[in-house]
CSV table of C-alpha atoms (C1' of nucleotides) in Angstrom, one decimal:
chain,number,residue,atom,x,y,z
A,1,UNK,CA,1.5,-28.4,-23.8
A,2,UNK,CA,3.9,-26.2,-22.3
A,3,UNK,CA,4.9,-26.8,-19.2
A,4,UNK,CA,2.6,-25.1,-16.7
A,5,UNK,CA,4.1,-22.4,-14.5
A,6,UNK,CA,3.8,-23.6,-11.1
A,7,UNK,CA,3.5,-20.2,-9.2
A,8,UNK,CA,1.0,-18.0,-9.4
A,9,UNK,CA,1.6,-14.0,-10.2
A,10,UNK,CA,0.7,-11.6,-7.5
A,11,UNK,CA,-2.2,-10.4,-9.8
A,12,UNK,CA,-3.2,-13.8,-10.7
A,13,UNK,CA,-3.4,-14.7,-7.0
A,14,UNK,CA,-5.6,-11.4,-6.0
A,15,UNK,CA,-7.8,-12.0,-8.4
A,16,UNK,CA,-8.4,-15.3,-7.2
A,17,UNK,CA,-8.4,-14.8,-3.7
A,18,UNK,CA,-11.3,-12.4,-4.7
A,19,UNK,CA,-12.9,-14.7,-6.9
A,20,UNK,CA,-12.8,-16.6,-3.5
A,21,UNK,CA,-14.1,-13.2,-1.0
A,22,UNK,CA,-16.7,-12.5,-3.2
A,23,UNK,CA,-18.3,-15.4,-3.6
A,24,UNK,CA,-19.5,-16.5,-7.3
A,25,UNK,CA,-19.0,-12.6,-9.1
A,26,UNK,CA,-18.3,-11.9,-12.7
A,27,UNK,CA,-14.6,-11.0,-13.8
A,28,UNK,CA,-15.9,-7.5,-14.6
A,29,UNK,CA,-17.1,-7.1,-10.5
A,30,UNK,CA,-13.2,-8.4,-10.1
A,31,UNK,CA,-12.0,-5.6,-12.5
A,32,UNK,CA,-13.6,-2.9,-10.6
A,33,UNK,CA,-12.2,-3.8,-7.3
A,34,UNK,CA,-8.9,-3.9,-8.6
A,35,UNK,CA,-9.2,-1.0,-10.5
A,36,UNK,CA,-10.9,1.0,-7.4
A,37,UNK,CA,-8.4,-0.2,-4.9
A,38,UNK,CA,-6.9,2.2,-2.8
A,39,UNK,CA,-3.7,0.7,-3.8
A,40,UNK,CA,-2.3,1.9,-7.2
A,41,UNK,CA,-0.4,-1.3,-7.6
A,42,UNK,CA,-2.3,-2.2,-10.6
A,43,UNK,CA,-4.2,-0.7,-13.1
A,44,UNK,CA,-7.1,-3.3,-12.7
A,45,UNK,CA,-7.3,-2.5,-17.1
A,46,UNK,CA,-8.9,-5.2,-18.7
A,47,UNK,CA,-5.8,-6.2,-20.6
A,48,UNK,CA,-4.4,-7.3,-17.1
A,49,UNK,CA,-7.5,-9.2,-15.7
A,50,UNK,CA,-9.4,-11.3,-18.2
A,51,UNK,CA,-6.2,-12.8,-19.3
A,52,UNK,CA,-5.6,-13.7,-15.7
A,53,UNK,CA,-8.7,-15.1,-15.3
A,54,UNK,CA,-8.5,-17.5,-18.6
A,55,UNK,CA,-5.1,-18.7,-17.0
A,56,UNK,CA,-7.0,-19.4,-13.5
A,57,UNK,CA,-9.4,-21.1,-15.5
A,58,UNK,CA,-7.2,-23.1,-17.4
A,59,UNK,CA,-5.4,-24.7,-14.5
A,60,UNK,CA,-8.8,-26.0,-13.1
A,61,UNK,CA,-8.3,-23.2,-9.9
A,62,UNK,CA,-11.8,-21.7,-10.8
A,63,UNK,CA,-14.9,-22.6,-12.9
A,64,UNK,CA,-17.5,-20.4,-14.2
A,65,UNK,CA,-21.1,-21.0,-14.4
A,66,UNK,CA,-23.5,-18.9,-17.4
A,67,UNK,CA,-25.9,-16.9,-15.4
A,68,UNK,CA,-28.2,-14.0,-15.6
A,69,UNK,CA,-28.8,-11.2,-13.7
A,70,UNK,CA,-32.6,-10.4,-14.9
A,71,UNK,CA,-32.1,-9.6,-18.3
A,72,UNK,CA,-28.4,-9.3,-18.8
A,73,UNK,CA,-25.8,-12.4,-19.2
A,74,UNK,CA,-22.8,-12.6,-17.6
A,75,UNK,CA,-20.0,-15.5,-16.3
A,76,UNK,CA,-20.1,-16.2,-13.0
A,77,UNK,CA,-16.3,-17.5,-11.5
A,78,UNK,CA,-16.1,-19.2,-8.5
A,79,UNK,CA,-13.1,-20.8,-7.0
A,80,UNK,CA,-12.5,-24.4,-6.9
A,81,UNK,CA,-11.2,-26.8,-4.1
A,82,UNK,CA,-7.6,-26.7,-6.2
A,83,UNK,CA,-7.9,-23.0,-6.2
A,84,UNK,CA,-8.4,-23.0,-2.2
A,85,UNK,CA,-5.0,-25.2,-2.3
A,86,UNK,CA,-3.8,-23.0,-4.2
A,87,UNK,CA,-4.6,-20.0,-2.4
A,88,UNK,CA,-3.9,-21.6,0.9
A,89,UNK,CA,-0.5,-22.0,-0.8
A,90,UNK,CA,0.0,-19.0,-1.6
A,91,UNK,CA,-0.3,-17.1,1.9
A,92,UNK,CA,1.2,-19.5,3.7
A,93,UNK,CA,3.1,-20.4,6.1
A,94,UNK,CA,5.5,-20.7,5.0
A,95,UNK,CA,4.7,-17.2,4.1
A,96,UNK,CA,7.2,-15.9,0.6
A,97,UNK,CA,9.7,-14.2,2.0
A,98,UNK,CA,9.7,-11.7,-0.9
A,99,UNK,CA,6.5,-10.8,1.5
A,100,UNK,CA,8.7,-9.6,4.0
A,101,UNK,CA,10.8,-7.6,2.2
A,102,UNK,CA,11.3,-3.8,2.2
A,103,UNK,CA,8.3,-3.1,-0.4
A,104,UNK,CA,8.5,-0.7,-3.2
A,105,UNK,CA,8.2,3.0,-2.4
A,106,UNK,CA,8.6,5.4,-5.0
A,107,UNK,CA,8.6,8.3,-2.3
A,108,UNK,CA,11.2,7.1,-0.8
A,109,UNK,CA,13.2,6.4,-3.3
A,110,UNK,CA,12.8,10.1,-4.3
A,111,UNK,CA,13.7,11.1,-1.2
A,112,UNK,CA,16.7,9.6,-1.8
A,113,UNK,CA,18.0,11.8,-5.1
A,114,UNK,CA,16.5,14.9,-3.5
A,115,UNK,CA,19.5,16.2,-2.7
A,116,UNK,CA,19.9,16.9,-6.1
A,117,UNK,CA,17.2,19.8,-6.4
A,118,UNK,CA,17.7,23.5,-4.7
A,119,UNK,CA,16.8,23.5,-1.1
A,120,UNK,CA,13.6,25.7,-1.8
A,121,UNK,CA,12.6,22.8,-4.2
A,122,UNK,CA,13.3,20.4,-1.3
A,123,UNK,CA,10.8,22.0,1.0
A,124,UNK,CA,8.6,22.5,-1.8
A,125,UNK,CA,8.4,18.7,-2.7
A,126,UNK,CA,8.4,17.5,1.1
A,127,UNK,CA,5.5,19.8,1.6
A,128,UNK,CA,3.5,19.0,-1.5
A,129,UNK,CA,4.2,15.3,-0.2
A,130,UNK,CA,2.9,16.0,3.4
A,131,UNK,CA,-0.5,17.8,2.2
A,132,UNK,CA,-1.1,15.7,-0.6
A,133,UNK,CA,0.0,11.9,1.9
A,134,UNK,CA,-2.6,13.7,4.3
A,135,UNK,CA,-5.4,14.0,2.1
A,136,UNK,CA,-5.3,10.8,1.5
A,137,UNK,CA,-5.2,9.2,4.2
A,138,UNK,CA,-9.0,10.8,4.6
A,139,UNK,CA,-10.1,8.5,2.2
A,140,UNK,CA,-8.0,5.8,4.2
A,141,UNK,CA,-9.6,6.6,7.2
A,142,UNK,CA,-13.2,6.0,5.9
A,143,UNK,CA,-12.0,2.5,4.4
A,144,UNK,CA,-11.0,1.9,7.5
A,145,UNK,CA,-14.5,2.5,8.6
A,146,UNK,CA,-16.6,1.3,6.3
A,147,UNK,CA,-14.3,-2.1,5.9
A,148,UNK,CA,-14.6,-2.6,9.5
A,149,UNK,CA,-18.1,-2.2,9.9
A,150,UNK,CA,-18.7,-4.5,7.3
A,151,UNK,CA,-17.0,-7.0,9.9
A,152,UNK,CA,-14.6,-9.1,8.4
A,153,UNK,CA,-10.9,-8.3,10.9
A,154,UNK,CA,-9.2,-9.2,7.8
A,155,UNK,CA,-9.8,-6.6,5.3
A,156,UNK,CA,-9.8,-4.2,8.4
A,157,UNK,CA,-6.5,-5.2,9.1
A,158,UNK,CA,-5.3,-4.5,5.4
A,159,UNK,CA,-7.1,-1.3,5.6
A,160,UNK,CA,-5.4,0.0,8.9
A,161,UNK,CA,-1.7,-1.2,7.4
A,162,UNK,CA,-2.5,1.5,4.7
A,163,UNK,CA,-3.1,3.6,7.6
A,164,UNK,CA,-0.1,2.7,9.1
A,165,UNK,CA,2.0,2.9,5.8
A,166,UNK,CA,1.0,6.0,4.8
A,167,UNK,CA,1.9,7.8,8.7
A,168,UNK,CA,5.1,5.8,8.8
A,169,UNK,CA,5.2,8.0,5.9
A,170,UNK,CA,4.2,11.4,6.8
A,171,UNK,CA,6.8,10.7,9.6
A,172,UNK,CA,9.8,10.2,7.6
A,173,UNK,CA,8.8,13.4,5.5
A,174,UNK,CA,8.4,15.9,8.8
A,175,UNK,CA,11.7,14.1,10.2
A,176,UNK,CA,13.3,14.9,7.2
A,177,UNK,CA,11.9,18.9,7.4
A,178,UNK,CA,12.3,19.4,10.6
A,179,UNK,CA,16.1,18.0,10.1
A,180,UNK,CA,16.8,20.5,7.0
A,181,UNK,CA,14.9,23.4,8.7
A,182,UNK,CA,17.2,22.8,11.9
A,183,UNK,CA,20.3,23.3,9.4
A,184,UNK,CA,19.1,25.9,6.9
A,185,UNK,CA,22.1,26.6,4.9
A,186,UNK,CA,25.0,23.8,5.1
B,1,UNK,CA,13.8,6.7,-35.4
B,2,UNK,CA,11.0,5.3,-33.0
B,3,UNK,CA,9.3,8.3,-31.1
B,4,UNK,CA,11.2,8.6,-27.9
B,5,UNK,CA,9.4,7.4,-24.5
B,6,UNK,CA,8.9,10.7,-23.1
B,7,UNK,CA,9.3,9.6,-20.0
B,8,UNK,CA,11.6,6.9,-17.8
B,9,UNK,CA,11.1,3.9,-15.5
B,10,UNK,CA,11.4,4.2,-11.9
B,11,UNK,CA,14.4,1.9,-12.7
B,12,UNK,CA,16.1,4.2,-15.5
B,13,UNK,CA,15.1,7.0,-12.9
B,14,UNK,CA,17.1,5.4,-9.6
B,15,UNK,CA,20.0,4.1,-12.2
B,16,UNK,CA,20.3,8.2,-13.2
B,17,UNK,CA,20.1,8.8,-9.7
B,18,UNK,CA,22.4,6.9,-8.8
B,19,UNK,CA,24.9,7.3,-11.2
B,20,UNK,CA,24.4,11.3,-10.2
B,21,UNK,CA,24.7,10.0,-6.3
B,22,UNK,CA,27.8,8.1,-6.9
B,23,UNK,CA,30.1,10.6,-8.8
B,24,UNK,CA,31.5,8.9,-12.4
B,25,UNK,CA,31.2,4.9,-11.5
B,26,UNK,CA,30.7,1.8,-13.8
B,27,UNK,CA,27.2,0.1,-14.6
B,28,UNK,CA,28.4,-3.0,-12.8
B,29,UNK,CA,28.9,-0.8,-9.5
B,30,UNK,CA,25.2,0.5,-10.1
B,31,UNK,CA,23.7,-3.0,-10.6
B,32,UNK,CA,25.6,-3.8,-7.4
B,33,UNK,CA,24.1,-1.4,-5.2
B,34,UNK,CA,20.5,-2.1,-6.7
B,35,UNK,CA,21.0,-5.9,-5.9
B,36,UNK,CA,22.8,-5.2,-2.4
B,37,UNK,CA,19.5,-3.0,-1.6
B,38,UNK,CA,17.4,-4.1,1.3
B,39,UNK,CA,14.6,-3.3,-1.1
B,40,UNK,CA,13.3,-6.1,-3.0
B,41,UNK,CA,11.7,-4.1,-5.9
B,42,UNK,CA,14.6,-4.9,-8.4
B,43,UNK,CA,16.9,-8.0,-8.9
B,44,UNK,CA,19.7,-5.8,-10.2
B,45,UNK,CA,19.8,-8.5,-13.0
B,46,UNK,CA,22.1,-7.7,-15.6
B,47,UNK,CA,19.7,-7.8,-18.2
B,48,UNK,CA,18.1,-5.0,-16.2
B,49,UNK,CA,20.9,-2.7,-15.7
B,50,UNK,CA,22.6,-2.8,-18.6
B,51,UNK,CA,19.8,-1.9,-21.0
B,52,UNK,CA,18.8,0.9,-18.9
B,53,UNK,CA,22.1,2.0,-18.9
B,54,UNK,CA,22.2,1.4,-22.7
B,55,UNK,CA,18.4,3.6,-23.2
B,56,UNK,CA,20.2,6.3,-20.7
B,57,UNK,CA,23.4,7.0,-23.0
B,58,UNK,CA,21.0,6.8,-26.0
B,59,UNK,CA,19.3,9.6,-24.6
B,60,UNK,CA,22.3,11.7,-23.9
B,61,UNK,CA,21.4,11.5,-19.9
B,62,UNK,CA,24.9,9.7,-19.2
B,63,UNK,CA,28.1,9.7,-20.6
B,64,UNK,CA,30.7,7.3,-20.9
B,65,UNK,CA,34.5,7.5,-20.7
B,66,UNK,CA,37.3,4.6,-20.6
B,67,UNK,CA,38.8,4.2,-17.6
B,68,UNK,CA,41.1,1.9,-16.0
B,69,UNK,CA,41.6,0.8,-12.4
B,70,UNK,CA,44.9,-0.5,-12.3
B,71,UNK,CA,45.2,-2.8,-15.4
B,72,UNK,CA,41.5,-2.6,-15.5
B,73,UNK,CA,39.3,-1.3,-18.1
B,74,UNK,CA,35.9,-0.3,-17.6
B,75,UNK,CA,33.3,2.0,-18.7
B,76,UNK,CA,33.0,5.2,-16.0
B,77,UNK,CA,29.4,6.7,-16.7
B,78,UNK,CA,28.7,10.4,-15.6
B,79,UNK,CA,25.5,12.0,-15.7
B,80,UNK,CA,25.2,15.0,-18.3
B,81,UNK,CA,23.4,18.2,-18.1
B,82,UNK,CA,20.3,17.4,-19.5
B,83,UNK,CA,20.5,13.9,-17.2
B,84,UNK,CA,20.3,16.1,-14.0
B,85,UNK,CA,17.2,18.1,-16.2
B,86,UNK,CA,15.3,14.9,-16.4
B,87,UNK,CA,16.0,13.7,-13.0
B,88,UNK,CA,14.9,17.1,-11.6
B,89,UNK,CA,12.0,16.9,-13.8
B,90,UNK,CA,11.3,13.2,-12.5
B,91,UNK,CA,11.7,14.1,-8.7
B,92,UNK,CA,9.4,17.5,-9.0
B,93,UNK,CA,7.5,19.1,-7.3
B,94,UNK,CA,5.3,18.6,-9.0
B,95,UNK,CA,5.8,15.3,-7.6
B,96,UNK,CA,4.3,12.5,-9.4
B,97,UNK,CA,1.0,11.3,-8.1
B,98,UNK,CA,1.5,7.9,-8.0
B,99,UNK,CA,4.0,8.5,-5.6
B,100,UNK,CA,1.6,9.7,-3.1
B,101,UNK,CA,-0.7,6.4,-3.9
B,102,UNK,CA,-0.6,3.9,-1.4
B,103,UNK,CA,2.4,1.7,-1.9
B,104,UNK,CA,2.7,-2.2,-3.1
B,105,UNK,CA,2.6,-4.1,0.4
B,106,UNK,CA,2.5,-8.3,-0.5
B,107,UNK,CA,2.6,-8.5,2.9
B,108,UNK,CA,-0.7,-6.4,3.3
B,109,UNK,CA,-2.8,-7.9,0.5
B,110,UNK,CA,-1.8,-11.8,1.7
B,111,UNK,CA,-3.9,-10.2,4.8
B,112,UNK,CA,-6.9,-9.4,3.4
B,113,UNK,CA,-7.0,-13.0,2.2
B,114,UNK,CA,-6.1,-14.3,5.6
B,115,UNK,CA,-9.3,-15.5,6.9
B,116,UNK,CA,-9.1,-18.1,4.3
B,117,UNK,CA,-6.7,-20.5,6.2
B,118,UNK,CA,-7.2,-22.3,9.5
B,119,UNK,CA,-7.3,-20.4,12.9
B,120,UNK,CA,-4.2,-21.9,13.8
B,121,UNK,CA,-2.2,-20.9,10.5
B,122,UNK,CA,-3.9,-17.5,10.4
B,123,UNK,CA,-2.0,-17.1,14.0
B,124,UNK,CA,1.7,-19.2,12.3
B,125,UNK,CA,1.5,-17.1,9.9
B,126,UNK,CA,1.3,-13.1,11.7
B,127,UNK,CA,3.8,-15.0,13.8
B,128,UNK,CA,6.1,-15.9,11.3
B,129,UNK,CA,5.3,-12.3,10.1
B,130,UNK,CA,6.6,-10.9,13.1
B,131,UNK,CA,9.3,-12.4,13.5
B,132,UNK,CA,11.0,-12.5,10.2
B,133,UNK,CA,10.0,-8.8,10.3
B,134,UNK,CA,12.0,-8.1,13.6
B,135,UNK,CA,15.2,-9.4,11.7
B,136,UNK,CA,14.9,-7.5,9.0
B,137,UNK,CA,14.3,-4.5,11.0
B,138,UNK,CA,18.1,-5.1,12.8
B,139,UNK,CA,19.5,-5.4,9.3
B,140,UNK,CA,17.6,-1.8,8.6
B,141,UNK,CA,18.7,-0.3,12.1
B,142,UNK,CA,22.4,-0.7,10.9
B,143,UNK,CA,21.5,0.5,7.3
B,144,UNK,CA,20.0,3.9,9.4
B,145,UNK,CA,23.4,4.0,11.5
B,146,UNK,CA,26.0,3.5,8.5
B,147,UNK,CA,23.8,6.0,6.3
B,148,UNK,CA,23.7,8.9,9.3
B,149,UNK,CA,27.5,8.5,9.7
B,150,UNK,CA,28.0,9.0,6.0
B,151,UNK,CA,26.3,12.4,6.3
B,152,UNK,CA,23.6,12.9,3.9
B,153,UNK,CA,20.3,13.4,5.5
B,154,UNK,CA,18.1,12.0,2.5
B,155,UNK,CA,20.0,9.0,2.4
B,156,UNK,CA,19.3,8.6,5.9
B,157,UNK,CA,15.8,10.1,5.6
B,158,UNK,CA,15.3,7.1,2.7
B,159,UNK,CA,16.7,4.2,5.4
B,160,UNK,CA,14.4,5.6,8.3
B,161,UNK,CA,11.7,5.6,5.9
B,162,UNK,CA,11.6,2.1,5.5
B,163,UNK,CA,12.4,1.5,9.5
B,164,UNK,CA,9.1,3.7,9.6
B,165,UNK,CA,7.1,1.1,7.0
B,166,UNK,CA,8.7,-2.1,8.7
B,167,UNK,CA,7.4,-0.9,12.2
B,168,UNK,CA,4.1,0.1,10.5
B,169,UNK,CA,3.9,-3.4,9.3
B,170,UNK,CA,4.5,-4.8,12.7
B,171,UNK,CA,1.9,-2.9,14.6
B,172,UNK,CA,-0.3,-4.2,12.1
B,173,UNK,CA,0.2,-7.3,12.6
B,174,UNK,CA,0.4,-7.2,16.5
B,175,UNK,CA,-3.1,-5.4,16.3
B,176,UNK,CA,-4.7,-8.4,14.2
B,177,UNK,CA,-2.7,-10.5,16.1
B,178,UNK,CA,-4.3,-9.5,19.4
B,179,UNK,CA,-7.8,-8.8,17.8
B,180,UNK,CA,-7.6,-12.6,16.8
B,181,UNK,CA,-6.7,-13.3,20.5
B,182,UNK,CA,-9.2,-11.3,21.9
B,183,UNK,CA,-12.1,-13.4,20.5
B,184,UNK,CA,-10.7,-16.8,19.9
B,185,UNK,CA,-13.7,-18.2,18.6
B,186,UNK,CA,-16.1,-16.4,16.7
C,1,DC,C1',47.2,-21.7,-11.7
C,2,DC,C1',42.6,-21.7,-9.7
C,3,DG,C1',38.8,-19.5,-8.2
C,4,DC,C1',36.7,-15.1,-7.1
C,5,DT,C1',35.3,-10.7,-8.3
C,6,DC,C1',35.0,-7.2,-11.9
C,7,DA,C1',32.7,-6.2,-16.0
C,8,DT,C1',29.5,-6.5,-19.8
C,9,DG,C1',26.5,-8.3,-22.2
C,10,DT,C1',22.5,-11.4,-24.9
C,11,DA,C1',18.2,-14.4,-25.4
C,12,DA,C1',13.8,-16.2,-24.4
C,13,DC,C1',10.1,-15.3,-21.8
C,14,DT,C1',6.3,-13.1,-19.2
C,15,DG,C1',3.1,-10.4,-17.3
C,16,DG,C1',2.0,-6.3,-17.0
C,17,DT,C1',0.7,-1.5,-19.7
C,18,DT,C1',-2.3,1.5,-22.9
C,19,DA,C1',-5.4,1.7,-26.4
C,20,DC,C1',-8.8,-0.1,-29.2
C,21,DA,C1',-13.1,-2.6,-30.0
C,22,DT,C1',-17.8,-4.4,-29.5
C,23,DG,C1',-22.4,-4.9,-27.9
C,24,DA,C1',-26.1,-5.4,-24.5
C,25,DT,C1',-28.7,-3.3,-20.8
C,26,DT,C1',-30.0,0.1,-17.8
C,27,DT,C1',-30.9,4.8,-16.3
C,28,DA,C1',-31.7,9.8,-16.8
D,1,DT,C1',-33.1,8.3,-27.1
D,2,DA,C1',-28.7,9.3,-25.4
D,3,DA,C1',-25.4,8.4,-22.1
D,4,DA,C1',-23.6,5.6,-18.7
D,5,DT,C1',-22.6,1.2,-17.0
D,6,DC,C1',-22.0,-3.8,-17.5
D,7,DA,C1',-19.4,-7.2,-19.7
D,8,DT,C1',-15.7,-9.2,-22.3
D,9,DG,C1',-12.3,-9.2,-24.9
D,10,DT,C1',-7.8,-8.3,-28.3
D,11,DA,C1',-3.3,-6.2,-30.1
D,12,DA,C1',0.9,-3.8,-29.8
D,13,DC,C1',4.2,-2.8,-26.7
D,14,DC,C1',7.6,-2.6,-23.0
D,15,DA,C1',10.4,-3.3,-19.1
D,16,DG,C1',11.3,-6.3,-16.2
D,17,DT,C1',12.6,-11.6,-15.1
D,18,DT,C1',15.8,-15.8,-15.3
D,19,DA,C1',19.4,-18.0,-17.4
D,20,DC,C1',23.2,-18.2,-20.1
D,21,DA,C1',27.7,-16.6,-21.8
D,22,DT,C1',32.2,-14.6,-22.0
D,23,DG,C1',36.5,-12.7,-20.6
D,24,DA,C1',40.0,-10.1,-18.0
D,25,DG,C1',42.5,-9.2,-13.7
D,26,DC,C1',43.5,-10.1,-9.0
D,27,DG,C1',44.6,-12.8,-4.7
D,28,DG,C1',45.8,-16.9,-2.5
DNA sequence: CCGCTCATGTAACTGGTTACATGATTTA
DNA sequence: TAAATCATGTAACCAGTTACATGAGCGG
């Protein structure tokens, strides 16, 4: 009977607001978006989800329903009215302010201790950085695509902040080359 | 005699870093500037520092030497040889992929989930976005400013990187925003 | 001398990670 | 029929979190 946490984790609530996207879908369905996000926040391993899904079940935020597709068996989770609450919650407004903050970025925070490595090695990294930020922001492009032809302005709008993100990016990297290569030896 | 972790947290990485960046220093002035960041990644809790500090000097990547500061004793940690190895080795090139993924945004997944609330909230809330993101961004401006009068350019490079993501996060949001407004009922 | 900052920790918990494990069903 | 995918889990581990705890020195 321990006390139930009143928060929701950032996992727990993603897989929840997807149990809520995608309609009634299996946790496994859930897994695999996770796991083939863009994002590389979480691993989407099962390890991670099924135990957040027992804990959304156990607080009543969504039910799941036996059901077959043609031969094969599988648990279909959908979210409750709680679980809207919840949810609702959850985004806000008031929106976490944790939400605002400056997120994680391990490339910038490499950019940080570069000063550290030979300046050859500097333009080495910032160029690996550039080629390898570019190519994927091809694949970010064609999320951007498909997600807004599927309609939703939503998920579009998630897709094009990843867009955004990752040239905000690129910027500070050919700011940063263009500032070394102005000074070569200081 | 447990196998060593080959490898270190981003968190024992920026506390190496750092204790590189910051010539010989205590733990307690590392945990300070981790919790003083405008990042929220890390609490720069105590029981985060200190044990990273603690797995660091296991590993022969710091040293530690008495000190005193006037009648004050404390601890002054200095990164060895083979600490600068590792953090070389950490910051590459090669650079670590998952440095290239697209970064944790909280602010970017509550979006995707957005079209769950009311038309009215959706707008409170990219409002409320906005705005709280405007502030932030004068705190960051004056982070930029102090950092380029200090000298190093990846220091500053890090602080414009996150002016970058902040204003990335704000056109976002002023394109939904206006998207929304565009078709007000659909 | 009182309160603030410096300074260093520990303890309980938690929510992720990787890796392992199983079995049914579908597809090549 | 073999391999891939669907589907669901468990176990050991680990690095963070919050909260608690202590004590010395410094400034008013």
């Amino acid at each position: 009977m321990a006390a139930p946490k009143r928060t929701l984790s950032e996992l727990e609530s993603v897989v929840l607001g997807l149990i809520w996207a995608e309609g009634p879908c299996t946790a496994y369905a859930v897994r695999r978006i996770v796991q083939e996000s863009l994002s590389t926040q979480w691993s989407g391993s099962a390890g991670a989800v099924y135990p957040a899904v027992a804990r959304l079940e156990g607080r009543g935020l969504i039910s799941s329903r036996e059901q077959s597709t043609g031969q094969r068996k599988s648990q279909a989770l959908a979210i409750s009215a709680a679980g809207k609450r919840v949810l609702s919650c959850w985004l806000g407004p008031p929106v976490d302010p944790t939400a605002f903050g400056i997120p994680a970025d391990p490339l910038r925070i490499r950019i940080r201790f570069l000063e550290l490595l030979p300046v050859d090695a500097q333009l080495r990294f910032i160029n690996e950085a550039i080629t390898a930020i570019e190519a994927s922001l091809q694949q970010i492009r064609a999320d951007v695509r498909a997600r807004s032809k599927q309609g939703s302005p939503f998920a579009t709008a998630m897709a094009r902040g990843a867009m955004h993100a990752s040239r905000a990016r690129l910027r500070t990297l050919t700011e940063l080359r263009s500032e070394l290569e102005g000074q070569p030896s200081k």
